[in-house]
Coordinates of C-alpha atoms in Angstrom, one line a residue:
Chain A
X1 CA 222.0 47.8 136.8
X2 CA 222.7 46.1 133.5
X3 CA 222.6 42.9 132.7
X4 CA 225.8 43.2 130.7
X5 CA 227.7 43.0 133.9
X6 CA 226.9 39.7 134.5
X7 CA 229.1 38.1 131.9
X8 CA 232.4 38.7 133.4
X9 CA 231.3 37.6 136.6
X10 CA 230.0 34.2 135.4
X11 CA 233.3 33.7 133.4
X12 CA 235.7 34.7 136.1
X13 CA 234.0 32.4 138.0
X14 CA 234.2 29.1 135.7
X15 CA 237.9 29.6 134.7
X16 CA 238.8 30.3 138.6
X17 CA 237.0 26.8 139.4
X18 CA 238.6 25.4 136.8
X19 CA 241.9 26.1 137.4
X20 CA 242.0 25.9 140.8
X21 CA 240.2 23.4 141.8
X22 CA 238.8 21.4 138.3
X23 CA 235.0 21.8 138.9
X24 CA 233.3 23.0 135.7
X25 CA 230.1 25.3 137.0
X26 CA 227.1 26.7 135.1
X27 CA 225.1 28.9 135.7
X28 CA 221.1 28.8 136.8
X29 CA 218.4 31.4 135.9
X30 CA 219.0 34.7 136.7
X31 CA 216.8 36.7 139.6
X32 CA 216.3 40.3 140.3
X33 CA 216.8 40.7 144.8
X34 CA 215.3 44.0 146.0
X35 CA 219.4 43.7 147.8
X36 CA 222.3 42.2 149.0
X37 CA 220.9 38.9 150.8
X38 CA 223.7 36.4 152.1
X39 CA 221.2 33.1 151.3
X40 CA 224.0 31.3 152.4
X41 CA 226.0 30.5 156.0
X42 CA 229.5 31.4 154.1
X43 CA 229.5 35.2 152.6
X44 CA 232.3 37.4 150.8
X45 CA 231.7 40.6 150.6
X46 CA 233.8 42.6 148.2
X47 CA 233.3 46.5 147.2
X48 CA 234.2 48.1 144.0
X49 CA 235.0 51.2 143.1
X50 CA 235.6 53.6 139.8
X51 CA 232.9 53.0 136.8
X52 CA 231.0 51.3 138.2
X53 CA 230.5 51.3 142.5
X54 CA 229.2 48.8 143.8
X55 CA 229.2 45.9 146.0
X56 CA 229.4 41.9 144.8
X57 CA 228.2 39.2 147.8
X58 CA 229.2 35.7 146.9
X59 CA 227.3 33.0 149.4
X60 CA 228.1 29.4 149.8
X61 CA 227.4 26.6 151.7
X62 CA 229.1 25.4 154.3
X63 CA 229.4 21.9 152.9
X64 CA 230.7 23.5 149.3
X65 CA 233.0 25.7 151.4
X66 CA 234.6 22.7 153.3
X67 CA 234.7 21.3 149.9
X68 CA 236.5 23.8 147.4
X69 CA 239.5 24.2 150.5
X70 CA 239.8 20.3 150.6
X71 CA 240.3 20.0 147.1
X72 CA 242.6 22.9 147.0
X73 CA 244.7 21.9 150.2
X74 CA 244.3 18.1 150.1
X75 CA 243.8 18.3 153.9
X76 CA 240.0 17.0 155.6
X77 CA 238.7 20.0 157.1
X78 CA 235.7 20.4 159.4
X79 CA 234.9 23.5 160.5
X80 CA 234.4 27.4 158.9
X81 CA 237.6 28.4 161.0
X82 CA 240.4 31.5 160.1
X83 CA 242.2 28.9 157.3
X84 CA 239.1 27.8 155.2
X85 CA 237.4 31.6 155.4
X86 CA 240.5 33.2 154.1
X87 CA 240.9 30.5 151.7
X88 CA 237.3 31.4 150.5
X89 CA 237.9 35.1 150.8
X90 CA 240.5 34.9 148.2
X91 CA 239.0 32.4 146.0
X92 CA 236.1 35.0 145.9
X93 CA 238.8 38.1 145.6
X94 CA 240.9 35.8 142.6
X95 CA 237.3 35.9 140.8
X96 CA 236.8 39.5 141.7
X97 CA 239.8 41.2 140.1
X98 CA 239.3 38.5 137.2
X99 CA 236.1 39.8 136.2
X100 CA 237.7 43.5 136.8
X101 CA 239.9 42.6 134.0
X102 CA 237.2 41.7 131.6
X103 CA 235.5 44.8 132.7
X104 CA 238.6 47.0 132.1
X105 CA 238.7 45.2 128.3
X106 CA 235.1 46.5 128.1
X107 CA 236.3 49.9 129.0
X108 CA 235.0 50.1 132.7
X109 CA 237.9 51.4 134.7
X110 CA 236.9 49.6 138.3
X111 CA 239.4 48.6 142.0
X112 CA 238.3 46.4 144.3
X113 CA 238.3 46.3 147.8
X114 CA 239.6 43.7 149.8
X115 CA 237.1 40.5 150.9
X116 CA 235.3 40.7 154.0
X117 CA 234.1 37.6 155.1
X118 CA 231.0 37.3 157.2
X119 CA 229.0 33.4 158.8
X120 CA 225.5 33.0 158.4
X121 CA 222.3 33.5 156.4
X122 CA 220.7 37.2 157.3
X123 CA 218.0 39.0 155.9
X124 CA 219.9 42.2 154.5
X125 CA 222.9 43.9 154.3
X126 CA 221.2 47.0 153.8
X127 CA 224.0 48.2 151.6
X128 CA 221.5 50.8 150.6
X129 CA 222.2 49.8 146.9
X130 CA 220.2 49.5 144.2
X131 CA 218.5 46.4 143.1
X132 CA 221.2 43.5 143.0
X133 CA 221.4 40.6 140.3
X134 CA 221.3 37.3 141.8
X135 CA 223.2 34.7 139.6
X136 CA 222.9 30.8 140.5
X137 CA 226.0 28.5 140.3
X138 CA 225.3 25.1 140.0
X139 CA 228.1 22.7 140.3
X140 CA 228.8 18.8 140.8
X141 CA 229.9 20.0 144.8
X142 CA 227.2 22.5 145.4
X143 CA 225.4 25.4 144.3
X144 CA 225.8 28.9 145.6
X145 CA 224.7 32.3 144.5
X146 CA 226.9 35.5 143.2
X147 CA 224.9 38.6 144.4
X148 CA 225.7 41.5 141.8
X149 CA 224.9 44.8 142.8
X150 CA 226.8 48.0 140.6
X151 CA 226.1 51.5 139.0
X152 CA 227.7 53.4 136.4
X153 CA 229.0 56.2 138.3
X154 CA 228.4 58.7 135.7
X155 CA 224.7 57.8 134.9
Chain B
X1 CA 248.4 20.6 148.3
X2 CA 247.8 18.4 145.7
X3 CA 250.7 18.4 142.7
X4 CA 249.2 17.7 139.6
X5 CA 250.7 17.4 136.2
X6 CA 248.5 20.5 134.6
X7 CA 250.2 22.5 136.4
X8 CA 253.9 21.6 135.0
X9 CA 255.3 24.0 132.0
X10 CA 257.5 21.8 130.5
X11 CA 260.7 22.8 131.7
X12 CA 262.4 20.8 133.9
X13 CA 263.9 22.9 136.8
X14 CA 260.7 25.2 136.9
X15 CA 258.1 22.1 137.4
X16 CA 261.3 20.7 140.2
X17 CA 261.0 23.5 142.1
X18 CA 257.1 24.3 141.6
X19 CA 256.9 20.8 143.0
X20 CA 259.1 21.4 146.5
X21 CA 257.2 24.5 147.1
X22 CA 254.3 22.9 146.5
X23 CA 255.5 19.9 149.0
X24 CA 256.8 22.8 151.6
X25 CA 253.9 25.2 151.4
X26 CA 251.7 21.5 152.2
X27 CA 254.0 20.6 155.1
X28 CA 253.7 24.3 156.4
X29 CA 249.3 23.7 155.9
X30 CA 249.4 20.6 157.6
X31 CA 251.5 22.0 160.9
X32 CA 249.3 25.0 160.8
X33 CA 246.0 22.7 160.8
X34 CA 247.1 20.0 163.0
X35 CA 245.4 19.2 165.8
X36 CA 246.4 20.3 169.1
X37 CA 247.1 22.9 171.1
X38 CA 248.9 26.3 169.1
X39 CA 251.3 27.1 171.6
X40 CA 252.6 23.0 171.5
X41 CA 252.8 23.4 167.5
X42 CA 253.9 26.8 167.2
X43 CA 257.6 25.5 167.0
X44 CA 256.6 23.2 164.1
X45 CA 254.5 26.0 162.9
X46 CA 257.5 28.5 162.8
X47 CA 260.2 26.0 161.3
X48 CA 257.9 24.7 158.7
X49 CA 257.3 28.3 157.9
X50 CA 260.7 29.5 157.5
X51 CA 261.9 26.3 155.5
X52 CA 259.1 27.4 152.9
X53 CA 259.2 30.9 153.1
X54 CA 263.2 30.5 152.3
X55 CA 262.2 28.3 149.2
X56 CA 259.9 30.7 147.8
X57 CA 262.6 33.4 147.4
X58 CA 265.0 31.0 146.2
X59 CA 262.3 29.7 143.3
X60 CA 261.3 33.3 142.4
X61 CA 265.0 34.7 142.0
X62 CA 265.9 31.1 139.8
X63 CA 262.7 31.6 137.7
X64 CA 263.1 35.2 136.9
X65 CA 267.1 33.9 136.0
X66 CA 265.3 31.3 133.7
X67 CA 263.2 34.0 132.5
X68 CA 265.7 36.6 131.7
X69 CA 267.8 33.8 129.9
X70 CA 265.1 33.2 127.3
X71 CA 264.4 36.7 126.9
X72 CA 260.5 36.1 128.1
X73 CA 259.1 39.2 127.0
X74 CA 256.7 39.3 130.0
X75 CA 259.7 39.4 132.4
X76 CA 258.9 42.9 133.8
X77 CA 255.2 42.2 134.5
X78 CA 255.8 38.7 136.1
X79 CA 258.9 40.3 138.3
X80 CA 256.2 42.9 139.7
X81 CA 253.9 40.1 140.6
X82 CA 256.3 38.5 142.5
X83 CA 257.5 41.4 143.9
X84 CA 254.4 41.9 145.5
X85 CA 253.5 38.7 146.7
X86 CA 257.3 39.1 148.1
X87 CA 256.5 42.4 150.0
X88 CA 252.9 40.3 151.3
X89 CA 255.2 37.8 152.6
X90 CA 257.4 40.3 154.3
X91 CA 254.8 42.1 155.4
X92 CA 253.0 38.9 157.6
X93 CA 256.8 37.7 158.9
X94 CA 257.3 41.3 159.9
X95 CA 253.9 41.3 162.0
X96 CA 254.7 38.1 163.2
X97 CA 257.6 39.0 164.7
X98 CA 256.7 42.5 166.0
X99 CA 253.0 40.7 167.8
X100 CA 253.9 37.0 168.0
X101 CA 252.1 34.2 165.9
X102 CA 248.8 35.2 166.5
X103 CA 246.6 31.5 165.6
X104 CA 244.2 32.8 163.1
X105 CA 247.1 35.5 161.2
X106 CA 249.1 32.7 160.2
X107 CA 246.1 30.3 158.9
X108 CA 245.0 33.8 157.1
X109 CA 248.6 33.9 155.9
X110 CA 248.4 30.4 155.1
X111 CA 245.1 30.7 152.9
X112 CA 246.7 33.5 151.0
X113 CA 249.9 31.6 150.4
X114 CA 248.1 28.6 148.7
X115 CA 245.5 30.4 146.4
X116 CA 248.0 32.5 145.1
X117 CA 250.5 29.8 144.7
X118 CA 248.1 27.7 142.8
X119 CA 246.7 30.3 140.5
X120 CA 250.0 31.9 140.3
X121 CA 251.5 28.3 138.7
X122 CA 248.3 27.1 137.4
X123 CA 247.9 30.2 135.1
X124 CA 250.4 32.7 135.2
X125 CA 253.2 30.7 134.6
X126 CA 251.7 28.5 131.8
X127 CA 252.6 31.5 129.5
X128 CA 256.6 30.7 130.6
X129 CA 256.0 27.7 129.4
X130 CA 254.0 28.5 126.6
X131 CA 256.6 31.1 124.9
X132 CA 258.9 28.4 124.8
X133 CA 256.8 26.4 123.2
X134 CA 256.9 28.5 120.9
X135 CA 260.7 29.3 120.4
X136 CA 260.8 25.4 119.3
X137 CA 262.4 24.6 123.0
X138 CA 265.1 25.7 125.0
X139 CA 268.4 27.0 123.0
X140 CA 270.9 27.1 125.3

């Protein structure tokens, strides 16, 4: 797990919030998670495949959740129901094949699988992975975590 | 959906349209969210629905024409992306037909249809309006 992965996560991340929705995030102190822990009641899951396998968790809160789909529908919204989840699903998925991109500029040849969104705050998801790279978003509408977690597959 | 000027290219009939889908896709949101019961909105559902989906096919065939009249030299690539965000719409009405409107496909549908429509405008095509920027304008 190299930390060099990180960077086209965090930018996929600040020019999809920027564009879509015109929040500028940064980024918090990176953290080493012994795996895949949704900290967080709104989780995407999303799996890659190719150079590097893997899996990436993105975890929000609620309130952020509710948030991001407001400003992107222009509609008050109150509950995690099928519209807002999607909505997050493919926020997280845009973000996703971003980073992919710079990856594939990098000369990592990766796919990704579609989101799968799961509700609530668990322990584990026992992905049996290795160690995953936890990286903090901070941002004026709330802070949430991107859980990296990949391996070269030839290593 | 909230139109904002970022998102316009600088040519006229592009930003129009980009604007009524906007304005349809919202109208189709706002039935799909309302309160109530679904079976008592599904009507409005389904004829909100098929006013937008009908716009989006007319938009993408008139900017591909705008796009083959300036000779954009990313025609090809932007004509696959819509054609697959075509085949994803036809791919929703055709389940929606074949099992009903199942509640939580459509507002899945619905998500889909508003984050790709405001990346698809807000990024992709700026470089539309970026190459003809860069031609000095519109020659026509």
């Amino acid at each position: 797990m190299k930390a060099a992965y990180i960077q086209p996560f965090y930018k996929a991340t600040r020019d999809v919030f920027r564009i879509m929705m015109d929040v500028e995030v940064k980024r918090g102190e990176l953290r080493l998670a012994k795996d895949l822990i949704p900290s967080k009641e709104a989780n995407v899951i999303i799996g890659t495949t190719g150079d590097l396998s893997g899996s990436i968790l993105y975890s929000f809160p609620k309130d952020m959740t509710l948030t991001m789909v407001k400003i992107m529908s222009g509609m008050e919204l109150k509950e995690l129901d099928s519209f807002v989840l999607s909505a997050l699903g493919e926020v997280a998925n845009i973000i996703s094949g971003n980073a992919m991109t710079y990856l594939n500029s990098e000369n990592y040849r990766c796919d990704i699988s579609p989101p799968h969104v799961m509700l609530g705050a668990t322990q584990s998801l026992s992905m049996a992975t290795d160690v995953a790279l936890v990286i903090p978003m901070l941002s004026p509408i709330g802070d949430f975590d991107i859980n990296v977690s990949l391996r070269e597959t030839n290593e | 959906m909230m139109w904002k000027d970022k998102y316009k290219i600088g040519v006229e009939l592009i930003d129009r349209q980009h604007q009524e889908l906007f304005g349809r896709v919202s109208n189709f949101l706002q039935a799909v969210q309302s309160e109530g019961h679904w079976e008592e909105k599904l009507e409005h559902v389904k004829s909100t629905m098929e006013f937008m989906q009908n716009y989006v096919v007319e938009h993408f065939e008139a900017e591909e024409e705008f796009q083959r009249e300036i000779n954009f030299p990313e025609y090809e690539n932007h004509k696959q992306v819509h054609d697959d965000f075509r085949a994803t719409v036809n791919d929703y009405a055709e389940t929606f037909a074949q099992e009903g409107f199942n509640q939580e496909l459509v507002q899945e549908f619905g998500a889909k249809l508003m984050t790709w429509l405001i990346m698809h405008v807000a990024a992709a095509d700026q470089r539309i309006g970026a190459f003809v920027r860069k031609q000095g304008g519109i020659h026509p």
